[in-house]
Short mmCIF file of C-alpha atoms in Angstrom, two decimals:
data_model
loop_
_atom_site.label_atom_id
_atom_site.label_comp_id
_atom_site.label_asym_id
_atom_site.label_seq_id
_atom_site.Cartn_x
_atom_site.Cartn_y
_atom_site.Cartn_z
CA MET A 1 -18.88 -13.54 -21.62
CA LEU A 2 -20.97 -12.25 -18.64
CA ALA A 3 -23.00 -9.08 -19.28
CA LEU A 4 -22.97 -6.55 -16.60
CA THR A 5 -25.20 -3.44 -16.34
CA ALA A 6 -25.62 -0.89 -13.65
CA CYS A 7 -28.43 -2.86 -12.00
CA SER A 8 -27.00 -6.37 -12.54
CA GLY A 9 -26.86 -8.71 -9.54
CA ILE A 10 -23.97 -11.11 -10.07
CA THR A 11 -22.65 -14.01 -8.16
CA LEU A 12 -19.01 -14.48 -8.85
CA PRO A 13 -17.16 -17.79 -8.13
CA THR A 14 -15.01 -17.79 -5.00
CA PRO A 15 -11.66 -19.57 -5.50
CA GLU A 16 -10.47 -21.77 -2.71
CA ARG A 17 -7.70 -19.98 -0.87
CA PRO A 18 -4.61 -22.16 -0.58
CA THR A 19 -3.00 -22.36 2.85
CA GLY A 20 0.52 -23.48 2.12
CA GLY A 21 1.97 -25.78 -0.49
CA GLU A 22 5.42 -25.51 -1.81
CA THR A 23 5.63 -21.81 -1.06
CA GLY A 24 4.21 -22.09 2.40
CA ALA A 25 6.09 -20.70 5.35
CA PRO A 26 6.43 -22.59 8.65
CA ALA A 27 3.81 -21.86 11.33
CA ALA A 28 4.90 -19.81 14.21
CA THR A 29 5.03 -21.39 17.66
CA GLU A 30 6.02 -18.16 19.53
CA PRO A 31 5.00 -14.49 19.38
CA ALA A 32 6.64 -12.48 16.63
CA ASP A 33 8.69 -10.42 19.13
CA ALA A 34 10.13 -13.66 20.60
CA LEU A 35 11.56 -14.75 17.31
CA PRO A 36 15.25 -13.88 16.62
CA VAL A 37 14.25 -12.40 13.21
CA GLU A 38 17.78 -11.24 12.29
CA LEU A 39 19.23 -14.69 12.27
CA GLU A 40 16.21 -16.95 11.79
CA ALA A 41 14.35 -15.19 8.88
CA ILE A 42 12.89 -17.47 6.17
CA ARG A 43 15.39 -18.26 3.38
CA GLU A 44 13.98 -20.59 0.80
CA TYR A 45 16.27 -20.78 -2.17
CA TRP A 46 15.60 -21.59 -5.81
CA PRO A 47 17.21 -24.81 -7.10
CA LEU A 48 20.87 -24.80 -7.53
CA PRO A 49 22.35 -24.35 -10.97
CA ASP A 50 24.14 -27.46 -12.30
CA SER A 51 27.53 -25.67 -11.87
CA ALA A 52 27.23 -25.23 -8.11
CA ASP A 53 27.37 -27.50 -5.07
CA TYR A 54 25.72 -25.24 -2.45
CA ARG A 55 24.46 -21.69 -1.70
CA VAL A 56 26.50 -19.65 0.79
CA PRO A 57 24.46 -19.41 3.99
CA ASN A 58 23.99 -16.20 5.77
CA LEU A 59 26.59 -16.23 8.54
CA VAL A 60 26.45 -12.57 9.60
CA GLY A 61 26.11 -12.37 13.41
CA LYS A 62 27.63 -15.87 13.95
CA LYS A 63 30.61 -16.41 16.05
CA LEU A 64 33.68 -17.17 13.89
CA PRO A 65 33.96 -20.86 14.83
CA GLU A 66 30.35 -21.39 14.11
CA ALA A 67 30.62 -19.65 10.67
CA ARG A 68 33.71 -21.85 9.83
CA ASP A 69 31.80 -25.12 10.83
CA ALA A 70 28.85 -24.10 8.64
CA LEU A 71 31.13 -24.36 5.50
CA ALA A 72 33.08 -27.31 6.53
CA GLU A 73 30.89 -29.73 4.49
CA TRP A 74 32.06 -27.97 1.33
CA ASP A 75 35.63 -27.51 2.37
CA ALA A 76 35.50 -23.84 1.53
CA PHE A 77 38.73 -21.84 1.36
CA ILE A 78 38.04 -19.37 4.17
CA LYS A 79 39.88 -16.05 4.56
CA GLU A 80 39.25 -13.92 7.68
CA TYR A 81 39.85 -10.12 8.01
CA ASP A 82 39.48 -7.59 10.81
CA ALA A 83 36.63 -5.23 9.76
CA SER A 84 37.99 -2.43 11.76
CA GLU A 85 40.78 0.01 10.56
CA GLU A 86 43.23 -1.55 13.00
CA ASP A 87 44.05 -4.60 10.86
CA ARG A 88 44.31 -6.77 13.94
CA ASP A 89 45.47 -10.40 13.89
CA ILE A 90 42.60 -12.83 14.58
CA TYR A 91 43.30 -15.29 17.41
CA MET A 92 40.85 -17.13 19.54
CA GLY A 93 37.96 -17.28 17.08
CA GLY A 94 35.33 -17.46 19.73
CA ASN A 95 36.00 -13.84 20.55
CA TRP A 96 35.11 -12.64 17.07
CA THR A 97 31.75 -12.22 15.25
CA VAL A 98 31.16 -12.16 11.53
CA VAL A 99 29.84 -8.70 10.51
CA SER A 100 29.88 -9.14 6.73
CA GLN A 101 30.78 -11.82 4.18
CA ALA A 102 31.72 -12.28 0.56
CA PRO A 103 30.15 -13.64 -1.53
CA LEU A 104 26.71 -12.64 -0.38
CA PRO A 105 24.28 -15.07 1.22
CA GLY A 106 22.51 -17.16 -1.44
CA THR A 107 25.35 -17.10 -3.94
CA PRO A 108 25.93 -20.48 -5.60
CA LEU A 109 29.49 -21.90 -5.16
CA ARG A 110 31.43 -25.01 -5.87
CA GLU A 111 33.35 -26.94 -3.20
CA HIS A 112 36.71 -25.44 -2.24
CA GLU A 113 35.95 -21.99 -3.45
CA ARG A 114 36.94 -18.90 -1.49
CA VAL A 115 34.64 -17.33 1.11
CA GLU A 116 35.74 -14.24 3.07
CA PHE A 117 34.58 -13.29 6.58
CA TYR A 118 35.02 -9.72 7.95
CA VAL A 119 34.97 -9.85 11.74
CA LEU A 120 34.96 -7.66 14.87
CA LYS A 121 35.34 -8.40 18.49
CA ASN A 122 32.11 -9.67 19.98
CA ASP A 123 31.52 -6.54 21.98
CA GLU A 124 32.14 -4.38 18.96
CA ALA A 125 29.94 -6.22 16.44
CA ALA A 126 26.27 -5.39 17.17
CA GLU A 127 25.91 -2.22 15.07
CA ALA A 128 27.90 -3.55 12.12
CA VAL A 129 25.74 -6.81 12.18
CA ALA A 130 22.57 -4.76 12.17
CA THR A 131 23.83 -2.65 9.28
CA THR A 132 24.75 -5.63 7.18
CA LEU A 133 21.51 -7.50 7.81
CA ALA A 134 19.50 -4.43 6.76
CA ASP A 135 21.51 -4.39 3.48
CA ASP A 136 20.49 -7.97 2.59
CA SER A 137 19.71 -8.38 -1.11
CA HIS A 138 18.44 -11.98 -0.61
CA VAL A 139 20.35 -13.39 -3.64
CA GLY A 140 18.69 -16.35 -5.15
CA GLU A 141 15.90 -16.64 -2.51
CA ARG A 142 12.29 -17.37 -3.53
CA VAL A 143 10.78 -16.88 -0.12
CA PHE A 144 12.28 -14.59 2.57
CA SER A 145 11.41 -12.31 5.34
CA GLY A 146 12.71 -8.80 5.91
CA THR A 147 11.90 -5.20 6.62
CA VAL A 148 10.52 -2.55 4.16
CA THR A 149 13.28 -0.06 3.91
CA GLY A 150 12.02 2.15 1.01
CA PHE A 151 10.20 2.51 -2.26
CA ASP A 152 11.34 2.83 -5.96
CA GLY A 153 8.48 4.19 -8.08
CA ILE A 154 4.84 3.21 -7.92
CA GLN A 155 4.97 -0.47 -7.16
CA THR A 156 8.52 -1.43 -6.25
CA LEU A 157 9.50 -1.83 -2.64
CA LEU A 158 12.83 -2.43 -1.03
CA VAL A 159 12.76 -5.34 1.46
CA ASP A 160 16.08 -4.93 3.23
CA SER A 161 18.05 -4.10 0.00
CA ALA A 162 16.15 -6.42 -2.28
CA GLU A 163 13.75 -5.03 -4.83
CA VAL A 164 10.30 -6.54 -4.87
CA ARG A 165 7.90 -5.25 -7.70
CA LEU A 166 4.28 -6.11 -6.87
CA ASP A 167 3.29 -8.64 -9.42
CA LEU A 168 0.07 -9.31 -11.35
CA VAL A 169 -1.37 -5.86 -10.39
CA THR A 170 -1.30 -2.28 -11.75
CA PRO A 171 -2.76 0.98 -10.73
CA VAL A 172 -6.23 1.64 -12.13
CA HIS A 173 -5.12 4.89 -13.78
CA ASN A 174 -3.56 2.83 -16.59
CA SER A 175 -7.01 1.82 -17.73
CA CYS A 176 -10.35 3.41 -18.77
CA GLY A 177 -8.92 6.92 -19.03
CA LEU A 178 -9.12 7.52 -15.27
CA ASP A 179 -7.47 10.78 -14.21
CA PRO A 180 -5.58 10.07 -11.01
CA THR A 181 -5.98 13.67 -9.98
CA GLY A 182 -9.74 13.55 -10.50
CA ASN A 183 -12.78 11.39 -9.84
CA GLY A 184 -11.73 11.27 -6.18
CA ALA A 185 -8.59 9.16 -6.97
CA SER A 186 -5.40 9.25 -5.22
CA ALA A 187 -2.90 11.52 -6.96
CA ASP A 188 -0.06 9.30 -5.93
CA TYR A 189 -0.40 5.51 -6.01
CA THR A 190 2.90 5.18 -4.12
CA ALA A 191 1.07 6.70 -1.28
CA ASP A 192 -1.39 3.78 -1.36
CA VAL A 193 1.48 1.31 -0.96
CA SER A 194 3.40 3.24 1.63
CA ALA A 195 0.33 3.68 3.70
CA LEU A 196 -0.26 -0.14 3.68
CA VAL A 197 3.31 -1.17 4.20
CA PRO A 198 5.19 1.89 5.56
CA VAL A 199 9.00 1.77 6.04
CA GLY A 200 9.82 -0.43 9.00
CA THR A 201 7.07 -3.00 8.30
CA GLU A 202 8.11 -6.67 8.68
CA VAL A 203 7.07 -8.68 5.65
CA LEU A 204 7.27 -12.03 4.02
CA ALA A 205 8.29 -11.81 0.27
CA VAL A 206 7.57 -14.47 -2.32
CA ARG A 207 9.33 -13.98 -5.64
CA SER A 208 7.45 -15.06 -8.84
CA ASP A 209 10.54 -16.19 -10.66
CA VAL A 210 14.27 -16.27 -9.96
CA ARG A 211 14.97 -14.22 -13.16
CA GLY A 212 13.12 -11.12 -12.11
CA ASP A 213 12.19 -8.94 -9.12
CA GLU A 214 8.40 -9.39 -9.35
CA GLY A 215 6.70 -10.97 -6.41
CA PHE A 216 4.20 -10.79 -3.56
CA LEU A 217 4.28 -9.44 -0.10
CA HIS A 218 2.56 -10.43 3.17
CA ILE A 219 2.54 -8.27 6.24
CA ARG A 220 3.87 -10.06 9.34
CA THR A 221 1.88 -9.31 12.49
CA ALA A 222 1.76 -10.64 16.03
CA GLU A 223 -1.21 -12.85 14.97
CA HIS A 224 0.51 -14.00 11.72
CA PRO A 225 4.27 -13.73 12.28
CA TRP A 226 4.97 -16.27 9.50
CA PRO A 227 1.98 -15.87 7.12
CA SER A 228 1.41 -18.74 4.65
CA PRO A 229 1.47 -17.69 0.98
CA PRO A 230 -0.67 -16.86 -0.74
CA LEU A 231 -2.88 -15.81 2.29
CA GLU A 232 -3.82 -12.15 2.13
CA SER A 233 -1.07 -10.59 0.08
CA VAL A 234 -0.48 -6.87 -0.20
CA ASN A 235 -1.12 -7.24 -3.99
CA GLU A 236 -4.61 -8.61 -3.36
CA ILE A 237 -5.44 -5.92 -0.66
CA LEU A 238 -4.48 -3.18 -3.11
CA VAL A 239 -6.87 -4.57 -5.80
CA ARG A 240 -9.61 -4.95 -3.29
CA SER A 241 -9.23 -1.15 -2.54
CA GLY A 242 -10.42 -0.46 -6.08
CA TRP A 243 -7.48 1.76 -6.94
CA TRP A 244 -5.47 -1.17 -8.24
CA MET A 245 -6.54 -3.84 -10.63
CA PRO A 246 -5.35 -7.24 -12.11
CA HIS A 247 -2.76 -6.50 -14.77
CA THR A 248 -4.28 -7.01 -18.23
CA SER A 249 -1.23 -8.93 -19.64
CA ASP A 250 -1.77 -11.63 -17.02
CA PHE A 251 -5.57 -11.91 -16.94
CA GLY A 252 -8.36 -12.16 -19.42
CA GLY A 253 -11.66 -10.41 -19.02
CA GLY A 254 -12.01 -6.95 -17.61
CA PHE A 255 -13.47 -4.00 -19.62
CA PRO A 256 -13.56 -4.79 -23.35
CA PRO A 257 -14.14 -2.29 -26.11
CA PRO A 258 -17.83 -1.25 -26.20
CA SER A 259 -19.88 -4.09 -27.62
CA GLU A 260 -23.47 -5.13 -27.50
CA GLY A 261 -24.49 -6.28 -24.02
CA ILE A 262 -20.99 -6.42 -22.62
CA VAL A 263 -19.73 -3.88 -20.09
CA PHE A 264 -17.47 -6.05 -18.03
CA SER A 265 -16.27 -9.65 -18.28
CA PRO A 266 -14.89 -11.14 -15.01
CA PHE A 267 -11.16 -11.26 -14.66
CA ILE A 268 -9.70 -14.69 -15.11
CA GLU A 269 -6.05 -15.64 -14.89
CA ASN A 270 -4.11 -16.60 -18.02
CA THR A 271 -2.43 -19.96 -18.36
CA ASN A 272 1.06 -18.79 -19.08
CA LEU A 273 1.91 -18.00 -15.47
CA THR A 274 4.68 -19.32 -13.25
CA SER A 275 3.68 -21.83 -10.57
CA VAL A 276 3.98 -19.09 -7.95
CA GLN A 277 1.85 -16.63 -9.92
CA ALA A 278 -0.75 -19.30 -10.46
CA GLU A 279 -1.35 -19.60 -6.66
CA TYR A 280 -2.03 -15.91 -6.30
CA ALA A 281 -3.85 -15.13 -9.56
CA PRO A 282 -7.30 -16.56 -8.66
CA LEU A 283 -7.47 -14.52 -5.49
CA ILE A 284 -6.32 -11.30 -7.24
CA ALA A 285 -8.91 -11.93 -9.99
CA GLN A 286 -11.57 -12.44 -7.36
CA ALA A 287 -10.61 -9.16 -5.54
CA GLY A 288 -10.87 -7.30 -8.88
CA ASN A 289 -14.25 -8.85 -9.72
CA THR A 290 -15.60 -7.96 -6.29
CA ALA A 291 -14.42 -4.38 -6.54
CA VAL A 292 -16.00 -3.98 -9.97
CA VAL A 293 -19.37 -5.45 -8.96
CA GLY A 294 -19.34 -3.27 -5.84
CA SER A 295 -18.34 -0.17 -7.85
CA VAL A 296 -15.43 0.37 -5.49
CA ALA A 297 -13.30 3.54 -6.01
CA GLY A 298 -11.39 3.58 -9.28
CA LEU A 299 -12.69 0.24 -10.56
CA GLY A 300 -16.25 1.65 -9.90
CA VAL A 301 -15.34 4.65 -12.15
CA CYS A 302 -14.03 2.24 -14.81
CA ARG A 303 -17.37 0.36 -14.59
CA SER A 304 -19.33 3.64 -14.94
CA VAL A 305 -17.25 4.69 -17.93
CA ALA A 306 -17.74 1.28 -19.56
CA GLU A 307 -21.50 1.50 -18.97
CA GLN A 308 -21.67 4.97 -20.56
CA ASP A 309 -19.59 3.79 -23.46
CA ALA A 310 -21.84 0.76 -23.97
CA VAL A 311 -24.96 3.10 -24.01
CA ALA A 312 -23.26 5.40 -26.45
CA TRP A 313 -22.24 2.46 -28.66
CA ALA A 314 -25.84 1.12 -28.63
CA ALA A 315 -27.18 4.50 -29.63
CA ALA A 316 -24.66 4.81 -32.39
CA ARG A 317 -25.48 1.29 -33.53
CA GLU A 318 -29.17 2.06 -33.54
CA GLU A 319 -28.61 5.23 -35.62
CA THR A 320 -26.49 3.35 -38.16
CA ASP A 321 -29.21 0.65 -38.41
CA ARG A 322 -31.87 3.35 -38.90
CA ARG A 323 -29.82 4.89 -41.77
CA ILE A 324 -29.35 1.44 -43.34
CA ARG A 325 -33.10 0.81 -43.19
CA GLU A 326 -33.78 4.25 -44.82
CA VAL A 327 -31.38 3.42 -47.65
CA GLU A 328 -32.85 -0.06 -48.10
CA ALA A 329 -36.43 1.37 -48.10
CA GLU A 330 -35.51 3.95 -50.82
CA LEU A 331 -33.81 1.27 -52.90
CA GLN A 332 -36.98 -0.85 -52.66
CA ARG A 333 -39.14 2.20 -53.52
CA ARG A 334 -37.08 2.92 -56.68
CA THR A 335 -36.97 -0.76 -57.71
CA GLU A 336 -40.73 -1.06 -57.47
CA ALA A 337 -41.13 2.20 -59.42
CA GLY A 338 -39.09 0.76 -62.26
CA TYR A 339 -36.33 3.27 -61.71
CA TYR A 340 -33.69 0.67 -62.46
CA THR A 341 -35.47 -0.84 -65.59
CA CYS A 342 -34.03 0.27 -68.94
CA ARG A 343 -36.44 2.32 -71.03
CA ASP A 344 -35.10 2.45 -74.65
CA GLY A 345 -37.70 4.59 -76.49
CA ASP A 346 -36.13 4.51 -80.00
CA GLY A 347 -34.23 1.20 -79.91
CA ASP A 348 -30.82 2.66 -80.08
CA GLY A 349 -29.64 0.90 -76.86
CA VAL A 350 -29.71 4.10 -74.68
CA CYS A 351 -31.79 3.71 -71.51
CA TYR A 352 -34.19 6.22 -69.98
CA GLU A 353 -35.15 7.92 -73.21
CA ARG A 354 -38.60 9.48 -73.32
#
């Protein structure tokens, strides 16, 4: 392990930042405000289960004939309903727009299974379409774009209506006894996240695994409307701030219990990660290592605490060694003085008689 002291100068390895790969998003050819985000958002689905033939596409906002055509390949059993309270008959499909659907986009289905469209007249549909799109839970999607609509606890965000828990990272207050209300730390780690990605921010989300809500977020900007994972994730930015750190269950290294010469061992990713996590982990480890070496914010406090602990441990170890040396010296003195030699003065087998 690499020893770190208060005056150490350390050169840490810099991982090569991937620029795409299987989780990469397409590069933008137009400014972000020119993209029809509501209908063209990234939707990259996890592999289909063996029991399904396709995933239901998102057809909200489509004219009814276009929505029907989208499911023709799978010969879906389509039912259409007026979404208003008037229960109108639906004639001339081109005059109607899909405002919601069942099952949700991304749901795996077999051929011939039922799909329901709820429609309104074209000039009535705009508000209902916007409401439905904002309530998108992104079923089965591994990569998708959306808008931050809220927060649930310290590190879970709502992207549209899908929960995304920031993966591989944790607030620093979970380590080294840091009091989040002291040491200059933020008293509310949720504020760190909401300041970085406030409600209304357009983001690209990459899920770590289809079985959970953990993942990574990227902020969409005019310069990077379709950021390529794992470029500059929110997770990495938070760790670089020094108030967040790589999660100890996903990384080796960090601040070990006090031991001779070891204050901090550079974070290094574990091997039991998903393929998506493995792309992000080296960059998150690098962010944590850089923040520790630079004594940034909470990770700087952790480093200071670890250094103090190491000094205290060394002093305690020296005191223990001194006492051992004293005992050994006294033992040697008594041995040389014959203290432990049996003196049987009268031959009755009883030692130390005079």
